[in-house]
């Protein structure tokens, strides 16, 4: 017995939709996004099923627009998005409701491509609101055409998000305000939206928390306004004010209120600075407990979950550049919607959550070629106060390099943006400026200096032991065109830095440059300040001594200011090295009787011999810092005459297993110096020792080949990097150049099988040895030269990805430096191996001139400069590279050509 | 000189109800027993019920307070036995009358309180309130389970001397009354425990259940006011509306009950299943026949008007039913009402076991067209109430 259920009719369907719509809006108003999506999905699917069966008399989009609009407003995952795409064509749509349809399409498009601004054509289609929309009053109870007004405001938010500085959203919003009859409730809402977005533009431009601006903040609700004032106080680091606002708010906000979450973020994130007495181990679980009961917050948690799952999908695949576009967009979309949600309720904490998502995905996607997106990710890190974690991430460091890839106007714009940042972000901005450094356009330096002065003077941590916000000048000041003016401008901050002991390390080069280039009498004043600080700690004083010594080197005219300090600080036995350096410098300046060169060398020789004797039986750690001074000193002096006793003593020390390994570093370098500058017979003797060490190892510690040396055929354990292998390779390189006959054969046998073991860790040293072998073989055997050049290419190729700079330095050092004559001659004779090697490097330099790292580009610039100065054949490409690098964003790269 | 007017006594309805109950035949008979402190106990119990209604009654529910209790006590007091054997209370011993009175007064006490602490440790895990998204549904499901501890908590709050009432080792305990009251949530074949081995106890439990089952009429609640002013969902509204469809106060007259059904205006064939279910609801009285016989209180004749189809007489106050949320058309209206019935009244054999199906045969239930319900509720995945309503409004997609 059944009464038979009727098939749905148009009328019944509309009634059903009206019912769902009412409930969907109720859920919308209570922030229950999950319920909304339940109703909208049900509506869309059922109507789709209804329409699919009918070729005419289909349900119009107009009748179900509320489901499309609410569904997009509460979008959580891709599923609903696909649902709309999938079913859209099955709905009827006549001319009459074209505006409403275009509105939905615009929202859909903005959501679908969350990082692409809507074009003018799309906007033109929705610019004029048809008068029928104004016939029903907007109401908060789901009556009338509330969905239309929700769509209008949502679309403005989306356009604003994607083009905040542009005028599209302003134009559209103003036009709609103008359109709206003054009696209509929506007019006020639109005006409020306009004011809010205009104000919140400042959040993205880093000036939205200007305390002077807070009085104009367009918030009507008292509690929300108070919380925002708390944030403004947070941003200006006025912790007393934050504490007082929180105390006031805690009397009126309770955990059941929606504003609790917003207040919690303020409370929690200012906890340490306010020196809060509350136990966060209680506070945080309470927050989570409350959050789990608020529909809007629960929806946020679902959204975060969706973001994480999509992000992990792409992460698992290693963020391929072209695949996973949908997941990437999904992450960007969720981040955008979370940001908009936070901003809508002036909940800065939620906005930060969105920014963190946004920075994460933008950096991952941007670092693969979209430089603007990468930098936007970096800016979102600062906006979302996520610097503490981000700084540790290699991704963040990579993205910072994208700054160099932007054009000068973009770089200027971003730097100006950051200069607006409120006090809470100053240290983050400073960290970023340290990386942007000399890529910041030069015309901004005066503004940058102004900012430095302001933040140094007013930052709340300026008395802090570790504080300095002047590090950004370390790479700028030595290279800036108008450094004198900058130094004068920065003088008050520099003076403060100079009297701060910690700065002698952090700002070592900046202080030197400041004193050296400061106009009189500022230079003297800075010197006086430096030497006048009372500091007994040797560690810090060594930096000060270094600063003063460098000043003396570059500005001998300031000797009166720095010399007494320098002399006074080299009186004790631990400062022999410094004392000798200083005496040498004084002698050059004629300040003391010019020491006989032979006498000077003798003093070093005697000192070194004495030291070898003293240290022979030491294995402990009671050696004073800087105690190896004679060893270091010996490496900077020419030793043209044979000195068998000294060589024997040094070799014996290296062979001793009772001498500290760290000393052997200096001894090997000293031997290299002897090979370079001494007689051939002595070089041969040392070369034989070098070969022995290369074969048998050096007593005392493994070189990484068990108990033997590299040529023993034992495998290399890269993990056992040590201080001695590098100087041994330096010595080998010198020996190869002076005494090739000892090495060519043995290296020809050994290198092809063992090259890769050292790479990329020792690429500089090994490549230098190989380049030297190429040059040495050039005069002996064409075949050997060809083989060695091939090996050098292998070494380069194996290392260029990870250590491009080391490879270039080795090329510059040997091919364009120590062995340039051999290579020039070979090129002149059109030796194939030589021409091929040069062609490969030509190409390589071209490619590396695009590298993200300024250090790499700088070494390429040095290569190009050396090459152009040489008599080596020059490809046209080289001019191109030179031209490019002369316009490099980095001063350090451009300046290579000025020197 | 002005004089102060005295404020109306907020407890006046309590006093009226108390008088009404104490004056009832059932109470009079009960008070003849030599049970100590019975009168103050009943008075305090009514006081406690009144207070709970005032402060704790969930808005979603129909009345479970004093009017409902008065109605039940009245129905039992005027329960005419077959064969001109007089009224039920007079045929009972004073002790049985006492048990019946207390059981009647406490049977729905749990509906007026919402504290999980009244659940036994075993039930606490089974009915964890935090896992229920709807407190009203939890209250309804647990009200019988919570009764013993709730009653003790409430009554001992009045006087420590009531402790003995809840001590089974004491001669004057009311454990039997509690067992009888708790039985109203189960069918007679589901009753278990020592108490039900005594035939008279089963008879008393059947009386409480039948009296409660018959308390279906419009007097149970002010449907019109509830619809207009009380917060609630479609299902709550359907419960309120259902009462208005029973036109008369249903009493037991010499083994017969007479029910006069009314119809909402403008409905037609869609409502056939609703009235089938409503009639079945009254027919379920037959299931207690054997147990009522233990105390010679059988109800052998259920007279329903109309006995088939849809009533002719309309309920004028429901003329605007289509304006109610979730009642957009007749199908939706019918669905909401169908959702208020027990599975047994719906004769929905999918939802009860074979034993119940066999027992139901005694009741001669009419078949109910469940196609609307099945369509709305779905046959695979459970649906939300809004989804069910939408499905009912729209109808099935072929």
PDB file of C-alpha atoms in Angstrom, chain A residues 1-9 11-20 22-23 26 35 38-39 42-43 45-54 66 293, chain B residues 234 269-273 276 324-329 331 336 366-373 375 383-387 389-398:
ATOM      1  CA  UNK A   1       0.000   0.000   0.000  1.00  0.00           C
ATOM      2  CA  UNK A   2       1.784   3.124  -1.154  1.00  0.00           C
ATOM      3  CA  UNK A   3       0.376   6.476  -2.022  1.00  0.00           C
ATOM      4  CA  UNK A   4       3.156   6.876  -4.613  1.00  0.00           C
ATOM      5  CA  UNK A   5       5.609   9.708  -4.341  1.00  0.00           C
ATOM      6  CA  UNK A   6       5.447  12.304  -7.036  1.00  0.00           C
ATOM      7  CA  UNK A   7       8.362  13.152  -9.286  1.00  0.00           C
ATOM      8  CA  UNK A   8       9.901  16.512  -8.463  1.00  0.00           C
ATOM      9  CA  UNK A   9       8.338  19.441 -10.165  1.00  0.00           C
ATOM     10  CA  UNK A  11       7.704  24.242  -8.038  1.00  0.00           C
ATOM     11  CA  UNK A  12       8.633  21.579  -5.488  1.00  0.00           C
ATOM     12  CA  UNK A  13      12.287  21.952  -6.284  1.00  0.00           C
ATOM     13  CA  UNK A  14      12.104  25.691  -5.718  1.00  0.00           C
ATOM     14  CA  UNK A  15      10.404  25.084  -2.378  1.00  0.00           C
ATOM     15  CA  UNK A  16      13.097  22.615  -1.402  1.00  0.00           C
ATOM     16  CA  UNK A  17      15.790  25.074  -2.436  1.00  0.00           C
ATOM     17  CA  UNK A  18      14.149  27.832  -0.434  1.00  0.00           C
ATOM     18  CA  UNK A  19      14.243  25.583   2.609  1.00  0.00           C
ATOM     19  CA  UNK A  20      17.902  24.713   2.122  1.00  0.00           C
ATOM     20  CA  UNK A  22      17.230  29.443   4.665  1.00  0.00           C
ATOM     21  CA  UNK A  23      19.205  26.875   6.614  1.00  0.00           C
ATOM     22  CA  UNK A  26      21.467  30.446   9.179  1.00  0.00           C
ATOM     23  CA  UNK A  35      26.920  23.040   7.477  1.00  0.00           C
ATOM     24  CA  UNK A  38      26.472  20.400   3.321  1.00  0.00           C
ATOM     25  CA  UNK A  39      23.453  22.382   2.152  1.00  0.00           C
ATOM     26  CA  UNK A  42      23.052  18.984  -1.679  1.00  0.00           C
ATOM     27  CA  UNK A  43      21.334  21.790  -3.578  1.00  0.00           C
ATOM     28  CA  UNK A  45      23.844  18.045  -6.901  1.00  0.00           C
ATOM     29  CA  UNK A  46      20.092  17.636  -6.738  1.00  0.00           C
ATOM     30  CA  UNK A  47      19.441  20.478  -9.150  1.00  0.00           C
ATOM     31  CA  UNK A  48      22.079  19.103 -11.463  1.00  0.00           C
ATOM     32  CA  UNK A  49      20.302  15.741 -11.415  1.00  0.00           C
ATOM     33  CA  UNK A  50      17.003  17.488 -12.115  1.00  0.00           C
ATOM     34  CA  UNK A  51      18.375  19.505 -15.024  1.00  0.00           C
ATOM     35  CA  UNK A  52      20.273  16.630 -16.564  1.00  0.00           C
ATOM     36  CA  UNK A  53      17.011  14.918 -17.377  1.00  0.00           C
ATOM     37  CA  UNK A  54      15.594  17.925 -19.107  1.00  0.00           C
ATOM     38  CA  UNK A  66      22.816  31.245  -3.361  1.00  0.00           C
ATOM     39  CA  UNK A 293      33.572  24.423  20.060  1.00  0.00           C
TER      40      UNK A 293
ATOM     41  CA  UNK B 234      11.082  20.544  12.566  1.00  0.00           C
ATOM     42  CA  UNK B 269      -3.569  11.330   0.583  1.00  0.00           C
ATOM     43  CA  UNK B 270      -0.038  12.203   1.754  1.00  0.00           C
ATOM     44  CA  UNK B 271      -1.355  12.067   5.286  1.00  0.00           C
ATOM     45  CA  UNK B 272      -2.691   8.516   5.105  1.00  0.00           C
ATOM     46  CA  UNK B 273       0.505   7.076   6.556  1.00  0.00           C
ATOM     47  CA  UNK B 276      -2.183   4.962  10.067  1.00  0.00           C
ATOM     48  CA  UNK B 324       6.446  26.674   9.292  1.00  0.00           C
ATOM     49  CA  UNK B 325      10.095  26.067   8.521  1.00  0.00           C
ATOM     50  CA  UNK B 326      10.485  22.573   7.091  1.00  0.00           C
ATOM     51  CA  UNK B 327       6.784  22.260   6.266  1.00  0.00           C
ATOM     52  CA  UNK B 328       6.897  23.689   2.777  1.00  0.00           C
ATOM     53  CA  UNK B 329       4.450  21.193   1.304  1.00  0.00           C
ATOM     54  CA  UNK B 331       5.032  15.697   1.805  1.00  0.00           C
ATOM     55  CA  UNK B 336       7.885  15.531   9.980  1.00  0.00           C
ATOM     56  CA  UNK B 366      -2.554  -1.451  10.001  1.00  0.00           C
ATOM     57  CA  UNK B 367       0.160  -1.215   7.368  1.00  0.00           C
ATOM     58  CA  UNK B 368       1.794   2.185   7.038  1.00  0.00           C
ATOM     59  CA  UNK B 369       3.003   3.424   3.676  1.00  0.00           C
ATOM     60  CA  UNK B 370       6.655   4.116   4.450  1.00  0.00           C
ATOM     61  CA  UNK B 371       7.718   5.164   0.961  1.00  0.00           C
ATOM     62  CA  UNK B 372       7.961   8.841   1.910  1.00  0.00           C
ATOM     63  CA  UNK B 373       9.933   8.071   5.027  1.00  0.00           C
ATOM     64  CA  UNK B 375      12.767   8.179   0.409  1.00  0.00           C
ATOM     65  CA  UNK B 383      20.945  11.678   6.535  1.00  0.00           C
ATOM     66  CA  UNK B 384      20.694  14.962   8.394  1.00  0.00           C
ATOM     67  CA  UNK B 385      17.258  16.217   9.290  1.00  0.00           C
ATOM     68  CA  UNK B 386      17.538  19.079   6.829  1.00  0.00           C
ATOM     69  CA  UNK B 387      18.459  16.661   4.081  1.00  0.00           C
ATOM     70  CA  UNK B 389      13.171  17.519   4.858  1.00  0.00           C
ATOM     71  CA  UNK B 390      14.543  18.653   1.512  1.00  0.00           C
ATOM     72  CA  UNK B 391      14.060  15.178   0.060  1.00  0.00           C
ATOM     73  CA  UNK B 392      10.498  15.148   1.278  1.00  0.00           C
ATOM     74  CA  UNK B 393       9.730  18.561  -0.150  1.00  0.00           C
ATOM     75  CA  UNK B 394      11.233  17.792  -3.535  1.00  0.00           C
ATOM     76  CA  UNK B 395      10.303  14.117  -3.991  1.00  0.00           C
ATOM     77  CA  UNK B 396      12.267  11.290  -5.512  1.00  0.00           C
ATOM     78  CA  UNK B 397      14.428  11.624  -8.616  1.00  0.00           C
ATOM     79  CA  UNK B 398      13.882   8.619 -10.816  1.00  0.00           C
TER      80      UNK B 398
END
